[in-house]
Amino acid sequence: MRGLTDAGPDRGPAGAQAVVTAAAVVAAVALFAAACGTGGTGARDEGPAHSDSVERAPAAKAPSPNPSQTYAKIDAVALVKADPAVSATVKRDLKPCAGNAYPVDVTYGDLTGDQLDDVVVNVLTCGDAVGVGAYVYRREDGSYKNVFKAEESPVYAEIDKGDLSVTKQVYEKGDPVSSPSGENVITYRWTSGRFVQEDFHHTDYGNAAGGDATEDPTATG
């Protein structure tokens, strides 16, 4: 009986230690399992949370119009006819080609460096669209002032990278209107309140059918 009695106390601490150890192992396994479960759920929850944040992000706003990309459309025909600098011949011949369609080309852009749109007006003929007059109007004090004109027909003016480019067709004796012998291109830049010639070049058109235009190497700016 003593052996049994003694054996009880001897095994008691060992048994308790075994129970504690087993409990610790079970707890660790439980915590690990819980951690895995939480990690899995966390990963799954993270996706929707991220998606929600994307969905709630404000939509990108459309860029505002650049003021330089807008312009105030004018009545170019009325402007030319009321301009004392325009010749009487150009005014007299400026008539509709069909209905209310006048033979004018109008270009808007800043040529004079004041951040306001200037107006380039080309007056053409109805039949073959030959330029008979080119004019530039600058906005001053709420109205438009003529600051450039060219009426040596055929002539055409346009804006080229902030400069005024004027093209004049060159005809030799016997050239038909549709086939000039060459052209002169003169570039003007607004300087000290007026347009000053910046560059000049001449091009002779080839006579052969399909020939390329050949620039005159002697022409200088």
PDB file of C-alpha atoms in Angstrom:
ATOM      1  CA  MET A   1       0.000   0.000   0.000  1.00  0.00           C
ATOM      2  CA  ARG A   2       2.921   2.336   0.757  1.00  0.00           C
ATOM      3  CA  GLY A   3       4.195   1.795  -2.703  1.00  0.00           C
ATOM      4  CA  LEU A   4       0.904   2.813  -4.133  1.00  0.00           C
ATOM      5  CA  THR A   5       0.591   5.664  -1.666  1.00  0.00           C
ATOM      6  CA  ASP A   6       4.141   6.843  -2.356  1.00  0.00           C
ATOM      7  CA  ALA A   7       3.737   6.406  -6.073  1.00  0.00           C
ATOM      8  CA  GLY A   8       0.795   8.793  -6.102  1.00  0.00           C
ATOM      9  CA  PRO A   9       2.709  11.772  -4.742  1.00  0.00           C
ATOM     10  CA  ASP A  10       5.740  10.929  -6.889  1.00  0.00           C
ATOM     11  CA  ARG A  11       3.656  10.940 -10.082  1.00  0.00           C
ATOM     12  CA  GLY A  12       1.591  13.958  -9.083  1.00  0.00           C
ATOM     13  CA  PRO A  13       4.055  16.689 -10.060  1.00  0.00           C
ATOM     14  CA  ALA A  14       5.145  14.853 -13.186  1.00  0.00           C
ATOM     15  CA  GLY A  15       1.564  14.351 -14.193  1.00  0.00           C
ATOM     16  CA  ALA A  16       0.755  17.977 -13.545  1.00  0.00           C
ATOM     17  CA  GLN A  17       3.765  19.047 -15.574  1.00  0.00           C
ATOM     18  CA  ALA A  18       2.637  16.803 -18.415  1.00  0.00           C
ATOM     19  CA  VAL A  19      -0.836  18.302 -18.270  1.00  0.00           C
ATOM     20  CA  VAL A  20       0.606  21.853 -18.328  1.00  0.00           C
ATOM     21  CA  THR A  21       2.872  20.986 -21.235  1.00  0.00           C
ATOM     22  CA  ALA A  22       0.032  19.411 -23.163  1.00  0.00           C
ATOM     23  CA  ALA A  23      -2.158  22.414 -22.470  1.00  0.00           C
ATOM     24  CA  ALA A  24       0.578  24.752 -23.681  1.00  0.00           C
ATOM     25  CA  VAL A  25       0.933  22.751 -26.875  1.00  0.00           C
ATOM     26  CA  VAL A  26      -2.803  22.796 -27.432  1.00  0.00           C
ATOM     27  CA  ALA A  27      -2.908  26.549 -26.791  1.00  0.00           C
ATOM     28  CA  ALA A  28      -0.023  27.155 -29.185  1.00  0.00           C
ATOM     29  CA  VAL A  29      -1.700  25.095 -31.872  1.00  0.00           C
ATOM     30  CA  ALA A  30      -4.925  26.970 -31.279  1.00  0.00           C
ATOM     31  CA  LEU A  31      -3.181  30.332 -31.500  1.00  0.00           C
ATOM     32  CA  PHE A  32      -1.360  29.273 -34.676  1.00  0.00           C
ATOM     33  CA  ALA A  33      -4.612  28.108 -36.209  1.00  0.00           C
ATOM     34  CA  ALA A  34      -6.297  31.327 -35.177  1.00  0.00           C
ATOM     35  CA  ALA A  35      -3.433  33.342 -36.607  1.00  0.00           C
ATOM     36  CA  CYS A  36      -3.641  31.473 -39.901  1.00  0.00           C
ATOM     37  CA  GLY A  37      -7.369  31.928 -39.976  1.00  0.00           C
ATOM     38  CA  THR A  38      -7.036  35.606 -39.223  1.00  0.00           C
ATOM     39  CA  GLY A  39      -4.273  36.008 -41.804  1.00  0.00           C
ATOM     40  CA  GLY A  40      -6.429  34.350 -44.443  1.00  0.00           C
ATOM     41  CA  THR A  41      -9.412  36.426 -43.554  1.00  0.00           C
ATOM     42  CA  GLY A  42      -7.219  39.531 -43.385  1.00  0.00           C
ATOM     43  CA  ALA A  43      -5.868  38.882 -46.857  1.00  0.00           C
ATOM     44  CA  ARG A  44      -9.348  38.372 -48.202  1.00  0.00           C
ATOM     45  CA  ASP A  45     -10.610  41.457 -46.392  1.00  0.00           C
ATOM     46  CA  GLU A  46      -7.722  43.533 -47.679  1.00  0.00           C
ATOM     47  CA  GLY A  47      -8.845  43.138 -51.289  1.00  0.00           C
ATOM     48  CA  PRO A  48     -12.342  44.571 -50.827  1.00  0.00           C
ATOM     49  CA  ALA A  49     -10.960  47.344 -48.604  1.00  0.00           C
ATOM     50  CA  HIS A  50      -8.486  48.330 -51.327  1.00  0.00           C
ATOM     51  CA  SER A  51     -11.222  48.083 -53.934  1.00  0.00           C
ATOM     52  CA  ASP A  52     -13.450  50.332 -51.867  1.00  0.00           C
ATOM     53  CA  SER A  53     -10.696  52.920 -51.591  1.00  0.00           C
ATOM     54  CA  VAL A  54     -10.290  52.891 -55.384  1.00  0.00           C
ATOM     55  CA  GLU A  55     -14.009  53.197 -55.942  1.00  0.00           C
ATOM     56  CA  ARG A  56     -14.196  56.145 -53.567  1.00  0.00           C
ATOM     57  CA  ALA A  57     -11.316  57.973 -55.279  1.00  0.00           C
ATOM     58  CA  PRO A  58     -12.603  61.121 -57.022  1.00  0.00           C
ATOM     59  CA  ALA A  59     -12.850  60.928 -60.799  1.00  0.00           C
ATOM     60  CA  ALA A  60     -10.171  62.791 -62.735  1.00  0.00           C
ATOM     61  CA  LYS A  61     -11.360  66.220 -63.798  1.00  0.00           C
ATOM     62  CA  ALA A  62     -11.290  67.186 -67.452  1.00  0.00           C
ATOM     63  CA  PRO A  63      -8.610  69.821 -68.142  1.00  0.00           C
ATOM     64  CA  SER A  64      -9.894  73.367 -68.229  1.00  0.00           C
ATOM     65  CA  PRO A  65      -9.820  75.066 -71.635  1.00  0.00           C
ATOM     66  CA  ASN A  66      -6.659  77.016 -72.251  1.00  0.00           C
ATOM     67  CA  PRO A  67      -7.564  80.686 -72.820  1.00  0.00           C
ATOM     68  CA  SER A  68      -5.194  80.720 -75.778  1.00  0.00           C
ATOM     69  CA  GLN A  69      -7.312  77.995 -77.399  1.00  0.00           C
ATOM     70  CA  THR A  70     -10.412  80.178 -77.523  1.00  0.00           C
ATOM     71  CA  TYR A  71     -11.121  83.112 -79.797  1.00  0.00           C
ATOM     72  CA  ALA A  72     -13.787  85.702 -80.505  1.00  0.00           C
ATOM     73  CA  LYS A  73     -15.135  85.143 -83.989  1.00  0.00           C
ATOM     74  CA  ILE A  74     -15.513  88.315 -86.044  1.00  0.00           C
ATOM     75  CA  ASP A  75     -17.297  89.366 -89.221  1.00  0.00           C
ATOM     76  CA  ALA A  76     -14.237  89.479 -91.483  1.00  0.00           C
ATOM     77  CA  VAL A  77     -16.173  90.728 -94.505  1.00  0.00           C
ATOM     78  CA  ALA A  78     -17.584  93.711 -92.621  1.00  0.00           C
ATOM     79  CA  LEU A  79     -14.137  94.390 -91.132  1.00  0.00           C
ATOM     80  CA  VAL A  80     -12.469  94.493 -94.557  1.00  0.00           C
ATOM     81  CA  LYS A  81     -15.182  96.607 -96.173  1.00  0.00           C
ATOM     82  CA  ALA A  82     -15.038  99.162 -93.357  1.00  0.00           C
ATOM     83  CA  ASP A  83     -11.231  99.349 -93.403  1.00  0.00           C
ATOM     84  CA  PRO A  84      -9.926 102.549 -95.072  1.00  0.00           C
ATOM     85  CA  ALA A  85      -6.581 100.818 -95.680  1.00  0.00           C
ATOM     86  CA  VAL A  86      -8.159  98.279 -98.051  1.00  0.00           C
ATOM     87  CA  SER A  87      -8.177  99.299-101.701  1.00  0.00           C
ATOM     88  CA  ALA A  88     -11.429 100.216-103.428  1.00  0.00           C
ATOM     89  CA  THR A  89     -10.813  97.450-105.957  1.00  0.00           C
ATOM     90  CA  VAL A  90     -10.674  94.716-103.316  1.00  0.00           C
ATOM     91  CA  LYS A  91     -13.798  96.071-101.623  1.00  0.00           C
ATOM     92  CA  ARG A  92     -15.689  96.268-104.901  1.00  0.00           C
ATOM     93  CA  ASP A  93     -14.805  92.703-105.896  1.00  0.00           C
ATOM     94  CA  LEU A  94     -15.523  91.225-102.468  1.00  0.00           C
ATOM     95  CA  LYS A  95     -18.878  89.629-103.221  1.00  0.00           C
ATOM     96  CA  PRO A  96     -20.485  86.275-102.313  1.00  0.00           C
ATOM     97  CA  CYS A  97     -19.508  83.396-104.572  1.00  0.00           C
ATOM     98  CA  ALA A  98     -22.737  81.537-103.822  1.00  0.00           C
ATOM     99  CA  GLY A  99     -25.492  82.508-101.440  1.00  0.00           C
ATOM    100  CA  ASN A 100     -23.831  84.186 -98.460  1.00  0.00           C
ATOM    101  CA  ALA A 101     -20.466  82.441 -98.915  1.00  0.00           C
ATOM    102  CA  TYR A 102     -17.750  85.063 -99.276  1.00  0.00           C
ATOM    103  CA  PRO A 103     -14.265  84.126-100.590  1.00  0.00           C
ATOM    104  CA  VAL A 104     -12.335  84.924 -97.402  1.00  0.00           C
ATOM    105  CA  ASP A 105     -10.060  82.842 -95.201  1.00  0.00           C
ATOM    106  CA  VAL A 106      -9.786  83.946 -91.568  1.00  0.00           C
ATOM    107  CA  THR A 107      -7.086  82.852 -89.098  1.00  0.00           C
ATOM    108  CA  TYR A 108      -6.905  83.734 -85.386  1.00  0.00           C
ATOM    109  CA  GLY A 109      -3.697  83.778 -83.362  1.00  0.00           C
ATOM    110  CA  ASP A 110      -1.299  85.950 -81.366  1.00  0.00           C
ATOM    111  CA  LEU A 111       1.135  87.606 -83.766  1.00  0.00           C
ATOM    112  CA  THR A 112       1.837  90.811 -81.841  1.00  0.00           C
ATOM    113  CA  GLY A 113       2.758  89.399 -78.424  1.00  0.00           C
ATOM    114  CA  ASP A 114      -0.037  90.894 -76.336  1.00  0.00           C
ATOM    115  CA  GLN A 115      -1.682  87.548 -75.446  1.00  0.00           C
ATOM    116  CA  LEU A 116      -4.724  88.531 -77.532  1.00  0.00           C
ATOM    117  CA  ASP A 117      -5.764  86.958 -80.796  1.00  0.00           C
ATOM    118  CA  ASP A 118      -4.898  88.906 -83.915  1.00  0.00           C
ATOM    119  CA  VAL A 119      -6.866  88.240 -87.100  1.00  0.00           C
ATOM    120  CA  VAL A 120      -5.369  87.337 -90.484  1.00  0.00           C
ATOM    121  CA  VAL A 121      -7.799  87.825 -93.373  1.00  0.00           C
ATOM    122  CA  ASN A 122      -7.149  86.618 -96.918  1.00  0.00           C
ATOM    123  CA  VAL A 123      -9.472  87.824 -99.672  1.00  0.00           C
ATOM    124  CA  LEU A 124      -9.638  85.450-102.659  1.00  0.00           C
ATOM    125  CA  THR A 125     -11.281  85.279-106.053  1.00  0.00           C
ATOM    126  CA  CYS A 126     -14.315  83.037-106.454  1.00  0.00           C
ATOM    127  CA  GLY A 127     -13.293  81.121-109.556  1.00  0.00           C
ATOM    128  CA  ASP A 128      -9.720  80.012-108.899  1.00  0.00           C
ATOM    129  CA  ALA A 129      -9.189  81.116-105.258  1.00  0.00           C
ATOM    130  CA  VAL A 130      -6.332  83.457-106.085  1.00  0.00           C
ATOM    131  CA  GLY A 131      -5.399  85.740-103.200  1.00  0.00           C
ATOM    132  CA  VAL A 132      -6.018  89.404-104.004  1.00  0.00           C
ATOM    133  CA  GLY A 133      -5.401  90.837-100.547  1.00  0.00           C
ATOM    134  CA  ALA A 134      -3.929  89.786 -97.193  1.00  0.00           C
ATOM    135  CA  TYR A 135      -4.477  91.762 -93.993  1.00  0.00           C
ATOM    136  CA  VAL A 136      -3.637  91.530 -90.295  1.00  0.00           C
ATOM    137  CA  TYR A 137      -5.827  93.159 -87.657  1.00  0.00           C
ATOM    138  CA  ARG A 138      -4.725  93.775 -84.083  1.00  0.00           C
ATOM    139  CA  ARG A 139      -7.202  94.236 -81.269  1.00  0.00           C
ATOM    140  CA  GLU A 140      -6.749  97.621 -79.593  1.00  0.00           C
ATOM    141  CA  ASP A 141      -9.133  99.356 -77.185  1.00  0.00           C
ATOM    142  CA  GLY A 142     -12.009  97.060 -78.044  1.00  0.00           C
ATOM    143  CA  SER A 143     -11.693  97.384 -81.825  1.00  0.00           C
ATOM    144  CA  TYR A 144      -9.476  96.008 -84.586  1.00  0.00           C
ATOM    145  CA  LYS A 145      -6.720  98.030 -86.226  1.00  0.00           C
ATOM    146  CA  ASN A 146      -5.087  97.176 -89.551  1.00  0.00           C
ATOM    147  CA  VAL A 147      -1.364  96.606 -88.889  1.00  0.00           C
ATOM    148  CA  PHE A 148      -0.420  94.874 -92.160  1.00  0.00           C
ATOM    149  CA  LYS A 149      -1.645  94.645 -95.725  1.00  0.00           C
ATOM    150  CA  ALA A 150      -0.407  93.103 -98.983  1.00  0.00           C
ATOM    151  CA  GLU A 151      -2.402  93.534-102.183  1.00  0.00           C
ATOM    152  CA  GLU A 152       0.114  92.445-104.824  1.00  0.00           C
ATOM    153  CA  SER A 153      -1.914  89.560-106.225  1.00  0.00           C
ATOM    154  CA  PRO A 154      -1.563  86.645-105.974  1.00  0.00           C
ATOM    155  CA  VAL A 155      -0.766  86.756-102.267  1.00  0.00           C
ATOM    156  CA  TYR A 156      -1.614  84.706 -99.193  1.00  0.00           C
ATOM    157  CA  ALA A 157      -0.755  85.278 -95.507  1.00  0.00           C
ATOM    158  CA  GLU A 158      -0.718  82.811 -92.622  1.00  0.00           C
ATOM    159  CA  ILE A 159       0.614  82.342 -89.097  1.00  0.00           C
ATOM    160  CA  ASP A 160       3.777  80.265 -88.831  1.00  0.00           C
ATOM    161  CA  LYS A 161       4.987  79.577 -85.279  1.00  0.00           C
ATOM    162  CA  GLY A 162       4.074  83.040 -84.090  1.00  0.00           C
ATOM    163  CA  ASP A 163       5.424  84.818 -87.179  1.00  0.00           C
ATOM    164  CA  LEU A 164       3.571  86.175 -90.186  1.00  0.00           C
ATOM    165  CA  SER A 165       4.374  84.243 -93.379  1.00  0.00           C
ATOM    166  CA  VAL A 166       3.355  85.823 -96.688  1.00  0.00           C
ATOM    167  CA  THR A 167       3.507  83.808 -99.913  1.00  0.00           C
ATOM    168  CA  LYS A 168       3.481  85.490-103.308  1.00  0.00           C
ATOM    169  CA  GLN A 169       3.200  83.414-106.458  1.00  0.00           C
ATOM    170  CA  VAL A 170       5.571  84.363-109.279  1.00  0.00           C
ATOM    171  CA  TYR A 171       4.336  84.214-112.869  1.00  0.00           C
ATOM    172  CA  GLU A 172       6.374  84.491-116.007  1.00  0.00           C
ATOM    173  CA  LYS A 173       4.933  85.478-119.365  1.00  0.00           C
ATOM    174  CA  GLY A 174       2.547  82.823-120.604  1.00  0.00           C
ATOM    175  CA  ASP A 175       2.061  81.083-117.225  1.00  0.00           C
ATOM    176  CA  PRO A 176      -1.544  80.049-116.615  1.00  0.00           C
ATOM    177  CA  VAL A 177      -3.078  81.054-113.291  1.00  0.00           C
ATOM    178  CA  SER A 178      -2.974  77.448-112.115  1.00  0.00           C
ATOM    179  CA  SER A 179       0.759  77.034-112.869  1.00  0.00           C
ATOM    180  CA  PRO A 180       3.033  79.798-111.567  1.00  0.00           C
ATOM    181  CA  SER A 181       6.760  79.574-112.270  1.00  0.00           C
ATOM    182  CA  GLY A 182       7.682  79.943-108.607  1.00  0.00           C
ATOM    183  CA  GLU A 183       6.974  81.649-105.336  1.00  0.00           C
ATOM    184  CA  ASN A 184       8.434  84.093-102.837  1.00  0.00           C
ATOM    185  CA  VAL A 185       7.911  83.485 -99.120  1.00  0.00           C
ATOM    186  CA  ILE A 186       8.529  86.422 -96.798  1.00  0.00           C
ATOM    187  CA  THR A 187       8.502  86.037 -93.019  1.00  0.00           C
ATOM    188  CA  TYR A 188       7.670  88.995 -90.774  1.00  0.00           C
ATOM    189  CA  ARG A 189       8.046  89.362 -87.013  1.00  0.00           C
ATOM    190  CA  TRP A 190       6.324  91.907 -84.793  1.00  0.00           C
ATOM    191  CA  THR A 191       9.051  94.227 -83.508  1.00  0.00           C
ATOM    192  CA  SER A 192       8.721  97.629 -81.802  1.00  0.00           C
ATOM    193  CA  GLY A 193       5.074  97.996 -82.755  1.00  0.00           C
ATOM    194  CA  ARG A 194       5.255  96.909 -86.395  1.00  0.00           C
ATOM    195  CA  PHE A 195       5.988  93.932 -88.649  1.00  0.00           C
ATOM    196  CA  VAL A 196       9.633  93.727 -89.714  1.00  0.00           C
ATOM    197  CA  GLN A 197      10.884  91.389 -92.435  1.00  0.00           C
ATOM    198  CA  GLU A 198      12.752  88.503 -90.822  1.00  0.00           C
ATOM    199  CA  ASP A 199      13.386  86.129 -93.714  1.00  0.00           C
ATOM    200  CA  PHE A 200      12.937  85.728 -97.456  1.00  0.00           C
ATOM    201  CA  HIS A 201      13.323  82.821 -99.817  1.00  0.00           C
ATOM    202  CA  HIS A 202      12.395  82.146-103.432  1.00  0.00           C
ATOM    203  CA  THR A 203      11.457  78.840-105.007  1.00  0.00           C
ATOM    204  CA  ASP A 204      11.458  78.022-108.747  1.00  0.00           C
ATOM    205  CA  TYR A 205       9.011  75.297-109.701  1.00  0.00           C
ATOM    206  CA  GLY A 206      10.327  72.567-111.966  1.00  0.00           C
ATOM    207  CA  ASN A 207       9.020  72.563-115.535  1.00  0.00           C
ATOM    208  CA  ALA A 208       9.050  68.798-115.947  1.00  0.00           C
ATOM    209  CA  ALA A 209       5.804  67.010-115.200  1.00  0.00           C
ATOM    210  CA  GLY A 210       5.883  65.832-111.608  1.00  0.00           C
ATOM    211  CA  GLY A 211       9.150  67.690-111.013  1.00  0.00           C
ATOM    212  CA  ASP A 212       9.975  68.934-107.540  1.00  0.00           C
ATOM    213  CA  ALA A 213      10.239  72.611-106.704  1.00  0.00           C
ATOM    214  CA  THR A 214      13.820  73.866-106.525  1.00  0.00           C
ATOM    215  CA  GLU A 215      14.772  76.568-104.084  1.00  0.00           C
ATOM    216  CA  ASP A 216      16.922  79.401-105.396  1.00  0.00           C
ATOM    217  CA  PRO A 217      20.328  79.032-103.656  1.00  0.00           C
ATOM    218  CA  THR A 218      21.084  82.730-104.207  1.00  0.00           C
ATOM    219  CA  ALA A 219      18.094  83.893-102.156  1.00  0.00           C
ATOM    220  CA  THR A 220      19.086  85.143 -98.726  1.00  0.00           C
ATOM    221  CA  GLY A 221      17.196  86.388 -95.718  1.00  0.00           C
TER     222      GLY A 221
END
